[in-house]
Coordinates of C-alpha atoms and ligand atoms in Angstrom, one line a residue:
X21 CA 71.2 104.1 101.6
X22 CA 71.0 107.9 100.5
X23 CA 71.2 110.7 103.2
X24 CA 67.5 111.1 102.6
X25 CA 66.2 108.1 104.2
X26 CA 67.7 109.9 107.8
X27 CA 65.6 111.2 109.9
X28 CA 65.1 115.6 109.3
X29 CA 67.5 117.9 111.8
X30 CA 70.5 118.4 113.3
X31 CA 71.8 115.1 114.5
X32 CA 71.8 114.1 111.0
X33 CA 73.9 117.0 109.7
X34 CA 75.8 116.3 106.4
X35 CA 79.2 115.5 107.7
X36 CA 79.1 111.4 107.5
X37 CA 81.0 109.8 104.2
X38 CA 78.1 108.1 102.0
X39 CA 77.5 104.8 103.6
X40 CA 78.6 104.8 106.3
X41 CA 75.9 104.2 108.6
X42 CA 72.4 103.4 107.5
X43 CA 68.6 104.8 108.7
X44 CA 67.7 104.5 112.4
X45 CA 66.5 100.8 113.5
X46 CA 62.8 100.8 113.2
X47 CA 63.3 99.3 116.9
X48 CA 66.1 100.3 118.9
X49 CA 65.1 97.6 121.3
X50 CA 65.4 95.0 119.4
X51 CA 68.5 92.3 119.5
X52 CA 68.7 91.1 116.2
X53 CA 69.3 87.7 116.4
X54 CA 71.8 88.0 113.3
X55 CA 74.5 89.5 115.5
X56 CA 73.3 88.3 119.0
X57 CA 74.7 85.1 119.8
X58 CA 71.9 82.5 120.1
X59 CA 70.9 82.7 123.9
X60 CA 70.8 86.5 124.4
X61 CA 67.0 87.7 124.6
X62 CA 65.3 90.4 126.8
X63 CA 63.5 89.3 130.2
X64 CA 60.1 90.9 131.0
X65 CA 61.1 93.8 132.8
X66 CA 63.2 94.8 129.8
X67 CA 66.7 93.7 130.7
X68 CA 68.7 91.7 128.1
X69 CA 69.8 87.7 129.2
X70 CA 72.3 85.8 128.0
X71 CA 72.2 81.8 129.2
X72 CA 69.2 83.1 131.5
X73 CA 71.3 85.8 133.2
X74 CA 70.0 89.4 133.3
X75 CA 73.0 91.9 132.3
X76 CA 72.8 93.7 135.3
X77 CA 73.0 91.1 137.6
X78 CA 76.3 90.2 135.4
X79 CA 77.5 93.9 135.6
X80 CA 77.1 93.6 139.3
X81 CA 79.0 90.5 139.8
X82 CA 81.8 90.8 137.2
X83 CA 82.0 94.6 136.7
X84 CA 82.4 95.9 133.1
X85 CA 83.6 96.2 131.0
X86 CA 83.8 92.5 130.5
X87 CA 83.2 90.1 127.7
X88 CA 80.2 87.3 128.1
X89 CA 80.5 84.7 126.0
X90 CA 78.1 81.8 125.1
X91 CA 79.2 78.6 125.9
X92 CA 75.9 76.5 124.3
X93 CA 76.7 78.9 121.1
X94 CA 80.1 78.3 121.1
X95 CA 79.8 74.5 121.0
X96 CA 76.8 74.5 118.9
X97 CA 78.9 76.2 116.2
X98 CA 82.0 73.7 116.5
X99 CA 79.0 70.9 116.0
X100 CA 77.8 73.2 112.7
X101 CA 81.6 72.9 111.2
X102 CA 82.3 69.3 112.3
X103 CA 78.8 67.9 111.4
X104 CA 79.8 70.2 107.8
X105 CA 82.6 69.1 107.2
X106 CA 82.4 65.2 108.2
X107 CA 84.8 62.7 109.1
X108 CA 86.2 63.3 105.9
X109 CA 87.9 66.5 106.7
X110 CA 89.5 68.3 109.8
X111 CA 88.4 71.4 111.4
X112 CA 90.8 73.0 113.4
X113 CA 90.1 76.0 115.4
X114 CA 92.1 79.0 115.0
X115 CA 93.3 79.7 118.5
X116 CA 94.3 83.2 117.9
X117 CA 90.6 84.7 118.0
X118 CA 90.4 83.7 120.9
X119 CA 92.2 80.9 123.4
X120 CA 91.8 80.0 127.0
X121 CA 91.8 76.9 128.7
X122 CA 87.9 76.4 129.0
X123 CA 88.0 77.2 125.1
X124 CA 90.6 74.1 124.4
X125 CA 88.6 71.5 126.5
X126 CA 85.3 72.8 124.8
X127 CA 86.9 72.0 121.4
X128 CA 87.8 68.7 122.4
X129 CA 84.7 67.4 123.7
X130 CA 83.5 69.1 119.8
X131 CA 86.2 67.0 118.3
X132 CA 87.8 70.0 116.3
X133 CA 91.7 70.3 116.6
X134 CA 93.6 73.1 116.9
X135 CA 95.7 75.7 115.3
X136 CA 98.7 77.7 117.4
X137 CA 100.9 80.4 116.3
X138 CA 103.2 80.8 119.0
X139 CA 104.6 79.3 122.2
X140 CA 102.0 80.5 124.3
X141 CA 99.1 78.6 122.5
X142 CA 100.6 75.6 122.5
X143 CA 101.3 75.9 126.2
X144 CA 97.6 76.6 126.6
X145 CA 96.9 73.9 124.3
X146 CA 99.0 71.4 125.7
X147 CA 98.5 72.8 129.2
X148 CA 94.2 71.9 128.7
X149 CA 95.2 68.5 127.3
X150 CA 94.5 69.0 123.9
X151 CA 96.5 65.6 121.9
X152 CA 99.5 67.5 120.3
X153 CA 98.7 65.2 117.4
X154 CA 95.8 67.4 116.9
X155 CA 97.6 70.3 117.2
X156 CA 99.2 72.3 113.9
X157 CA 102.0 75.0 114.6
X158 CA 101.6 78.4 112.5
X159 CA 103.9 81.1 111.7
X160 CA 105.9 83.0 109.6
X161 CA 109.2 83.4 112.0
X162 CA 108.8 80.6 114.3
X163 CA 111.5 80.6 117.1
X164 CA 114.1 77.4 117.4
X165 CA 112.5 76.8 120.8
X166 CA 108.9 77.0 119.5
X167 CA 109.8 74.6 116.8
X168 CA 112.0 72.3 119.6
X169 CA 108.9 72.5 122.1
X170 CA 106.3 71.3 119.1
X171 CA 108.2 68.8 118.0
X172 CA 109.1 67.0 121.5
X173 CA 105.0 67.5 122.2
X174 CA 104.8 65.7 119.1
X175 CA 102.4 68.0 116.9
X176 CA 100.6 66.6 113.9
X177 CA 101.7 69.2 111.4
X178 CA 103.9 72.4 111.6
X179 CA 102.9 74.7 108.9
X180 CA 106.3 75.5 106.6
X181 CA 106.5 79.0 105.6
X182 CA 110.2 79.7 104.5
X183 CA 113.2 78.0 102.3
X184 CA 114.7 78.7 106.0
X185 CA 112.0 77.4 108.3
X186 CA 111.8 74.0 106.0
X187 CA 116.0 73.2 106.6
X188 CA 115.6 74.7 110.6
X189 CA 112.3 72.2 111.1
X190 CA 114.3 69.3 109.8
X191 CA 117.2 69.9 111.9
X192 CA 115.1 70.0 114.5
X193 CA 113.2 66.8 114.1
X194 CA 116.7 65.2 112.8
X195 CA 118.2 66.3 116.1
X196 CA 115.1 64.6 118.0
X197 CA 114.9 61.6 116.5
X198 CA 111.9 62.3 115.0
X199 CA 110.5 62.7 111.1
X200 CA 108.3 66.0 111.8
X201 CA 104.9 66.2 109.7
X202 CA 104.8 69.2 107.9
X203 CA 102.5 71.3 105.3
X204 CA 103.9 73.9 102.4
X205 CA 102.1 76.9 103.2
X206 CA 101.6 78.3 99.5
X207 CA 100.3 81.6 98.5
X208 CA 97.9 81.3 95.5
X209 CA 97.8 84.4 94.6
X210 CA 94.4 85.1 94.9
X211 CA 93.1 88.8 95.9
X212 CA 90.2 88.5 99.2
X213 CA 87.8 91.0 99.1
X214 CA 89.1 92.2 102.3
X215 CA 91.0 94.7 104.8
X216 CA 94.6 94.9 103.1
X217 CA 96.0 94.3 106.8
X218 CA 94.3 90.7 107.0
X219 CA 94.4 89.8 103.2
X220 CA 97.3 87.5 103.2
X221 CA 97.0 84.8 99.9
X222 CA 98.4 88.4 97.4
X223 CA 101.6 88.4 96.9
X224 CA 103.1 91.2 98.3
X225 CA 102.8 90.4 102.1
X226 CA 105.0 87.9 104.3
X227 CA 103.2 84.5 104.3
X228 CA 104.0 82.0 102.2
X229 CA 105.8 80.8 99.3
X230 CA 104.4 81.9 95.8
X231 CA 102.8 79.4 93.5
X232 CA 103.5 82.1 90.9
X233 CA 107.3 81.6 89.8
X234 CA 107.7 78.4 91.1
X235 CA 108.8 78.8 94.9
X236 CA 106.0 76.8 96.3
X237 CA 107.3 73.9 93.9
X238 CA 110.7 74.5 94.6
X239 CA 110.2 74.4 98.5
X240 CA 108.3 70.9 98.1
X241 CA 111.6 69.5 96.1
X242 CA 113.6 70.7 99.0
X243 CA 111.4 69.6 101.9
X244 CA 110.8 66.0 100.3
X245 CA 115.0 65.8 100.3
X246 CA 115.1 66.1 103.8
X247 CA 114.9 62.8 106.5
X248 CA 113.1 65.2 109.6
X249 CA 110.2 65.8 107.3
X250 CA 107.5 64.4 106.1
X251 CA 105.5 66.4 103.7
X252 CA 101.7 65.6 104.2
X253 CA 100.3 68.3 102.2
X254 CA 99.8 72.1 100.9
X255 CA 98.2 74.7 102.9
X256 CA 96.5 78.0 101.8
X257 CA 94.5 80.7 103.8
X258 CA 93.0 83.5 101.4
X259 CA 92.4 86.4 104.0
X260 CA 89.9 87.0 106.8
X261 CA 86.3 88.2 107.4
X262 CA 85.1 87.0 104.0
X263 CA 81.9 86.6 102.5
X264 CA 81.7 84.6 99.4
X265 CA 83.2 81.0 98.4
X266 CA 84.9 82.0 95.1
X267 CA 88.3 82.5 96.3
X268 CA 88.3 79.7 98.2
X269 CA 87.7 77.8 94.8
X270 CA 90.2 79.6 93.1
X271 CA 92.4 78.5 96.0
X272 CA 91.5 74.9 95.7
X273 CA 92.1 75.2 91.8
X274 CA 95.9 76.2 92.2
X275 CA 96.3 74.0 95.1
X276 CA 95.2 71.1 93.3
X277 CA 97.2 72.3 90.6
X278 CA 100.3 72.0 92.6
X279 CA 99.6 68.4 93.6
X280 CA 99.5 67.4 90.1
X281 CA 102.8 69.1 89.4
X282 CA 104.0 67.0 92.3
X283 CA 102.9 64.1 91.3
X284 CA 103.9 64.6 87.7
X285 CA 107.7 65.3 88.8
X286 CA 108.2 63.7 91.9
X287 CA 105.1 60.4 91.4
X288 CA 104.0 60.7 95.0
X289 CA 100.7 61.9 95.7
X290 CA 100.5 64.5 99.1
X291 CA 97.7 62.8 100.9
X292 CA 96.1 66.7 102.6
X293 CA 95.0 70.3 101.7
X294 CA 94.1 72.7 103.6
X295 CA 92.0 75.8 102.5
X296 CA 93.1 77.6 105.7
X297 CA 90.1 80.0 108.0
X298 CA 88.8 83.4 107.0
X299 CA 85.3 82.7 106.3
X300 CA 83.5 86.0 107.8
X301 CA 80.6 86.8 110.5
X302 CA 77.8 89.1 110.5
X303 CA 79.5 92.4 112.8
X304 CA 76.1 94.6 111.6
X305 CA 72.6 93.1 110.7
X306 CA 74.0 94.0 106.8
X307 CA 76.6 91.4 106.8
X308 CA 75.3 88.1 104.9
X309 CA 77.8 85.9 106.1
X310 CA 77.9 81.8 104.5
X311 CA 76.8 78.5 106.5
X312 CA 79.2 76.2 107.6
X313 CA 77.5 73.2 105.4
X314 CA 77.5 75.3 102.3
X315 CA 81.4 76.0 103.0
X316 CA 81.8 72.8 102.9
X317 CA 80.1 71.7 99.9
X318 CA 81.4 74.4 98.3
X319 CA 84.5 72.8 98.9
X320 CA 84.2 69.7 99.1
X321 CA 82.7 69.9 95.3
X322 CA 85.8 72.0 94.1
X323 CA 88.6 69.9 95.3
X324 CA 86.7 66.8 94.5
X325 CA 85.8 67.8 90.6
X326 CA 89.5 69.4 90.2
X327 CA 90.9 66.1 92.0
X328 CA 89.2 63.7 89.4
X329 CA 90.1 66.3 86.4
X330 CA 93.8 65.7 87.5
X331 CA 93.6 62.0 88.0
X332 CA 94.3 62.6 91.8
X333 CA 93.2 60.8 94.6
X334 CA 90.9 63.3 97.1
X335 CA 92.8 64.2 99.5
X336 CA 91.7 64.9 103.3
X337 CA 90.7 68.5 103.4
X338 CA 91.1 71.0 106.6
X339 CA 89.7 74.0 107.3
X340 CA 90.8 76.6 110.1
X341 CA 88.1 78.7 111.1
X342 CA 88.5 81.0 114.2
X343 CA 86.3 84.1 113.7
X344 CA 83.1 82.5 112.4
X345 CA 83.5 79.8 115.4
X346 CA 83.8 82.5 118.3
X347 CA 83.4 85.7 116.7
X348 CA 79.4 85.7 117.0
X349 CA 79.4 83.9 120.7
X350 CA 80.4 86.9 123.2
X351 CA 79.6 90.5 123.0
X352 CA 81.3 93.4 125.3
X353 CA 79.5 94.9 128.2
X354 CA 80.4 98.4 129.2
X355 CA 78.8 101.3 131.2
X356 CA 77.8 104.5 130.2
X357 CA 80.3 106.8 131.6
X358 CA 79.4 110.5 130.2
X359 CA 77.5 111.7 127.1
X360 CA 78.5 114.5 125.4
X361 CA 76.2 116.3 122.5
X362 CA 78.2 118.3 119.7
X363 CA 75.0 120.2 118.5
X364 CA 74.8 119.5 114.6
X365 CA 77.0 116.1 114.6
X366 CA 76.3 113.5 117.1
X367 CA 76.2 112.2 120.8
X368 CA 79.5 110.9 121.8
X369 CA 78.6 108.4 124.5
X370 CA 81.7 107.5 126.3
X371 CA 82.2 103.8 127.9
X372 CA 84.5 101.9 130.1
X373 CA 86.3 100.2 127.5
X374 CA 88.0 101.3 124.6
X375 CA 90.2 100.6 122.2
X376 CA 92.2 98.5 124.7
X377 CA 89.6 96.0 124.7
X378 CA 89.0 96.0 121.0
X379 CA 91.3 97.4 119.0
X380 CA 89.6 96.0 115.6
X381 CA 87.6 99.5 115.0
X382 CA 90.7 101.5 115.0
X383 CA 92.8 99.3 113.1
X384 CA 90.7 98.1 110.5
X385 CA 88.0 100.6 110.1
X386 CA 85.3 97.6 111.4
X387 CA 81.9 97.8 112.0
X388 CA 79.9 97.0 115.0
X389 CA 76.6 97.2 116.4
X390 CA 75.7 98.5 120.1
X391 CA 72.2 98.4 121.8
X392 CA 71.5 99.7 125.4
X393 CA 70.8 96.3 127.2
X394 CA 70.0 97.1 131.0
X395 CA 66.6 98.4 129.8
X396 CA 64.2 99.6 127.1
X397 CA 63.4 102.7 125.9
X398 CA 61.0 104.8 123.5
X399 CA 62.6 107.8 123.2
X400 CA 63.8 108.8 119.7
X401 CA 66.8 107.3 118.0
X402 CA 70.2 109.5 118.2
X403 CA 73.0 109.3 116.3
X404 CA 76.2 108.3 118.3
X405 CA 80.0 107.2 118.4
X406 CA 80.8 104.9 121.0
X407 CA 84.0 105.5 121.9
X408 CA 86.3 104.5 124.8
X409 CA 88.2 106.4 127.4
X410 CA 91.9 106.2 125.9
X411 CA 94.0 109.5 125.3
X412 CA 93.1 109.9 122.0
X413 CA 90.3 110.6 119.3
X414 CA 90.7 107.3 117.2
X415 CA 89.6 105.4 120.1
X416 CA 86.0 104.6 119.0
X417 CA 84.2 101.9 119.7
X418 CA 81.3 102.0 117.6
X419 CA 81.7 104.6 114.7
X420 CA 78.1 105.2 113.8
X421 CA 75.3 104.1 116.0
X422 CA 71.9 105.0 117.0
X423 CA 70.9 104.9 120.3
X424 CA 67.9 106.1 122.3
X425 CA 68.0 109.7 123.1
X426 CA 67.1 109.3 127.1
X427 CA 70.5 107.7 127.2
X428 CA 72.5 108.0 130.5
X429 CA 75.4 107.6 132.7
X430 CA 75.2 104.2 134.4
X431 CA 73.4 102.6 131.1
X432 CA 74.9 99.5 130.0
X433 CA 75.7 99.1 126.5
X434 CA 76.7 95.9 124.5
X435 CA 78.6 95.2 121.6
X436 CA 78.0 91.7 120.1
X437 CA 80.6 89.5 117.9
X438 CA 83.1 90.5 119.9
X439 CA 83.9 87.1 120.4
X440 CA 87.1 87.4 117.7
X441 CA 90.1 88.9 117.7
X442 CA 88.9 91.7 120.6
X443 CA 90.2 89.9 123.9
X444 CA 93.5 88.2 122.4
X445 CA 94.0 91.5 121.0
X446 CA 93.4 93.5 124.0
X447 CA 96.6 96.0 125.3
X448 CA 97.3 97.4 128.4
X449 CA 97.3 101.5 126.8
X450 CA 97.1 103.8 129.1
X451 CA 97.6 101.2 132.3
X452 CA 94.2 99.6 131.5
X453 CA 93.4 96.6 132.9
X454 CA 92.4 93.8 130.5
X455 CA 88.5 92.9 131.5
X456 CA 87.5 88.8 131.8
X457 CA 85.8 86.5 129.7
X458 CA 83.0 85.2 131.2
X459 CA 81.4 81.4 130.2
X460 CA 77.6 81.7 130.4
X461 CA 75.5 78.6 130.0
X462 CA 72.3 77.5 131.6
X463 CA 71.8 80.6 134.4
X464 CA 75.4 80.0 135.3
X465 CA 78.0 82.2 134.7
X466 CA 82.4 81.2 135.7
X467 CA 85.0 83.3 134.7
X468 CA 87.4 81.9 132.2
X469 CA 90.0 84.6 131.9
X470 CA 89.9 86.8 135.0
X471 CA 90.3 90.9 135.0
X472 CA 93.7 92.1 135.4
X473 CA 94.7 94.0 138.6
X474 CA 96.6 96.9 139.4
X475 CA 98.6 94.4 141.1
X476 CA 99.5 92.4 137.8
X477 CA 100.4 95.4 136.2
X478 CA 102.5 96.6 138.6
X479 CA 104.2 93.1 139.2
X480 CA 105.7 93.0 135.6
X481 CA 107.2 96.5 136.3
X482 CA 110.2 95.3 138.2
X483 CA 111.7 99.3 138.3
Ligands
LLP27 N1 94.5 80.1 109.5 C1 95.6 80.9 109.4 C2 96.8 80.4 108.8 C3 95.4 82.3 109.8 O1 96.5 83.1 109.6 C4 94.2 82.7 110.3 C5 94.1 84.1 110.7 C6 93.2 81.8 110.5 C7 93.4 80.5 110.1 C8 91.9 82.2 111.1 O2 91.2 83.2 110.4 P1 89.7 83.5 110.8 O3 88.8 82.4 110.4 O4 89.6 83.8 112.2 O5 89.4 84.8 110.0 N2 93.2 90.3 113.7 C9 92.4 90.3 112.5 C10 92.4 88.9 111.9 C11 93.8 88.3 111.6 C12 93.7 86.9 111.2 C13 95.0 86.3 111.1 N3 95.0 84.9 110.6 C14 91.0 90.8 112.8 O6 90.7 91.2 113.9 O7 90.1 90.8 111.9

C-alpha cells in the first residue's frame, strides 16, 4: 500500500519504511475475527468478551498485564487437526508454544500427543498424565539425564539429532534394558520462506543431519546397528510461521526419497514420517494462513503419490503443530500507562507489559495487531507504537498501529495471537514479574499459570 493511501498531516510524516504498516482500519472498533480467537466479541455497552467475560471485569480480577486464552478455541482447533489428519496420522502438539498442565490434559481429552524439548516438558507432561508413549523427546543437545528420564517413562519416540546423540540414546536404552524407539531427524535442505532465526530445514543451522552428502543415510546405517534402538522413521520440520504447502512437499519428496534408499540398501521399510510443525497463523488481518484439512491433503496426497512412485508402503504420517494450535487462542491484556505524542512521528502509547512478556517483536521483527478493548470510540485513528516499559527503545510491542486518538491512561489494550511463543518465552528483564494465563470458557475464567511475585523472585536469589 503506497504512502498515499494514509490519511493527510503530521502523524503520517514520511519516516516509516514502505510497507510497513498499512491505511487506518475503516473501523478501529472492530475485532476482526481473523486474528480474534473465536469467542471474543464486544458486549452492548462497548466492552470486548471473551467466553462471555467483559475485559474489565478480567482486568479487575486478574490484573494485567495477563494473557486470556480460549479454552473452546483451543480445543476446537486440536479437533480441526485430528479430524484433518485422521486416524491415519498423529498430531502431536508442540509443547514449546506454550505448556501448562491444563494445556496437557486438554490435549488428551483432543487425543493429540505431544512433543517436549527438555526435561521440564516432560515433567509437565508426565506430571498431567499424558501416556509417555504419546510423548516424543526433541532436541539438539539432549542431556544424559533427559535422555535416562525419557527412556525409564517409556516415550514413544526420541527424535535423533547427532552421530553422538544416536550411540548416547542406545547406551542409554542398552543400559535400561530397553530397545528405545527413535526417528532420524534429517534436514532436507529446503529454504522456508521465513525469519532466518526459526528457519531450520537450510543447511547452515544446528538441527539435523543433511540429506545432502549422505549424513542422514549414514546416521540410519549406524542407528539400525545398534540393539537400544529401534528406528521407526525419518523426521523433518521446514521452519516456522509459514504460509504455503510447497515446502512441505518438497520435504515429503526427499523424505520419501530417503526411505527408498533405505529400503534399496538395507530391504527394510521404516514404517513413519514426520513433516514436523511450522504451519503459520494470521498475527495481522493480512496474513492468509492454510486450514488444517487442506494441510493435510496436501500432504497426505504428496507422500501418498511419492510412496506409490517408489514402490513403498504409506507410511503413518505426523505432524507437530504448536503455533497454529495455540497461537490464535489468547491475546495479551495490558493498561494504558502514559501516551506520549512526538509531533510529526507518532503516539507512543506505553503499557504494562513489554518485551518481557513477548519478546517475539524484538527478536523477529513480528507483526501484531492491538485494539483498545475496554470501550469504543469515534475519535480519529492515530498512528502508534505500542511499546512496553523495559529500559530500552527496542522494547515495542506493537511497531505500527492505529489507535483512536481519545486514547488514555487506564485504557485497556489487547494484542491477539499471542497465544505462541509469548508466555514460554517470557523473561524476568528488569525484575518483571511473569503475568498468568488465564482459561476462559463459558463465563468462567481459572488461572492456569499464576503471576509471579516479588516473593518468587526474590526466593531464587539465595544472596
Ligand atoms: N517441531 C519441531 C521439531 C520444532 O522445532 C518446532 C518449533 C515445532 C515442531 C513447532 O513449530 P510451530 O508449529 O509452533 O511453528 N520462537 C519462535 C518459534 C521457534 C520454533 C521452534 N521450533 C517464534 O516465536 O516464532
Amino acid at each position: 500500500m503506497s504512502r498515499s493511501a494514509h490519511p493527510a498531516g503530521p502523524r503520517y510524516a514520511d519516516v516509516l519504511p514502505e510497507g510497513h504498516y498499512t491505511a487506518p482500519p475503516t473501523d478501529l472498533n472492530a475485532l476482526d475475527p481473523r486474528v480474534w480467537s473465536r469467542t471474543v466479541t464486544r458486549n452492548a455497552e462497548g466492552v470486548a468478551t471473551v467466553g462471555g467475560l467483559d475485559v474489565k471485569r478480567l482486568a479487575e480480577e486478574f490484573g494485567t498485564p495477563a494473557y486470556f486464552l480460549d479454552e473452546d478455541d483451543f480445543r476446537a482447533r486440536c479437533r480441526a487437526w485430528r479430524d484433518a489428519f485422521g486416524d491415519e496420522a498423529d498430531v502431536f502438539y508442540a509443547g514449546k508454544a506454550f505448556l501448562s498442565r491444563a494445556v496437557v490434559r486438554w490435549l488428551h481429552e483432543e487425543g493429540l500427543n505431544l512433543d517436549v524439548c527438555s526435561a521440564g516438558e516432560l515433567a509437565t507432561a508426565l506430571d498431567a498424565g499424558m501416556p509417555a508413549e504419546r510423548i516424543a523427546l526433541h532436541g539438539n543437545n539432549k542431556s544424559a539425564e533427559e535422555i535416562t528420564r525419557a527412556v525409564e517413562a517409556g516415550v514413544g519416540r526420541i527424535v535423533l539429532d547427532s552421530f553422538q546423540e544416536i550411540v548416547r540414546v542406545a547406551h542409554i536404552a542398552e543400559r535400561l534394558g530397553k530397545r528405545q524407539r527413535v526417528q532420524i531427524r534429517v534436514t532436507v535442505g529446503v529454504e522456508a520462506h521465513t525469519h532466518e532465526f526459526i528457519a531450520t530445514a537450510h543447511e547452515d543451522q544446528k538441527f539435523g543431519l543433511a540429506l545432502a552428502g549422505g549424513q542422514a543415510a549414514e546416521a540410519v546405517r549406524r542407528a539400525l546397528k545398534l540393539d537400544g534402538l529401534e528406528v521407526i522413521g525419518i523426521h523433518s520440520h521446514i521452519g516456522s510461521q509459514i504460509f504455503d504447502t510447497s515446502g512441505f512437499e518438497v520435504a515429503a519428496h526427499r523424505v520419501v526419497g530417503l526411505l527408498k534408499e533405505i529400503r534399496d540398501e538395507h530391504g527394510i521399510e521404516l514404517p513413519e514420517i514426520d513433516l514436523g510443525g511450522g504451519l503459520g497463523i494470521a498475527y495481522t488481518p493480512e496474513d492468509d494462513p492454510r486450514e488444517p484439512h487442506e494441510i493435510a491433503k496436501a500432504l497426505g496426497d504428496i507422500v501418498t503419490r511419492e510412496c506409490a512412485a517408489a514402490g513403498l508402503a504409506v507410511p503413518r504420517l505426523s505432524v507437530e503443530p504448536g503455533r497454529a494450535i495455540v497461537g490464535p487462542t489468547a491475546f495479551t491484556l495490558y493498561k494504558v500507562g502514559t501516551t506520549k505524542e512526538l509531533p510529526g512521528l507518532r503516539t507512543y502509547v506505553s503499557v504494562d507489559g513489554g518485551m518481557s512478556d513477548n519478546i517475539r517483536t524484538a527478536l523477529y521483527d513480528a507483526e501484531y495487531s492491538v485494539a483498545l478493548v475496554s470501550r469504543t470510540s469515534t475519535a480519529a485513528p492515530m498512528l502508534s507504537r505500542v511499546v512496553g516499559k523495559h529500559c530500552e527503545s527496542g522494547d515495542i510491542v506493537v511497531r505500527d498501529a492505529f489507535l483512536p486518538a481519545d486514547l488514555a491512561p487506564g485504557d485497556l489494550l489487547a494484542v491477539p495471537a499471542t497465544g505462541a511463543y509469548c508466555r514460554s518465552m517470557a523473561s524476568n528483564y528488569n525484575h518483571a514479574l511473569r503475568p498468568p494465563v488465564v482459561a476462559v470458557k463459558d463465563g468462567a475464567a481459572r488461572v492456569i499459570v499464576r503471576r509471579e511475585t516479588e516473593e518468587d523472585l526474590l526466593r531464587l536469589d539465595v544472596g
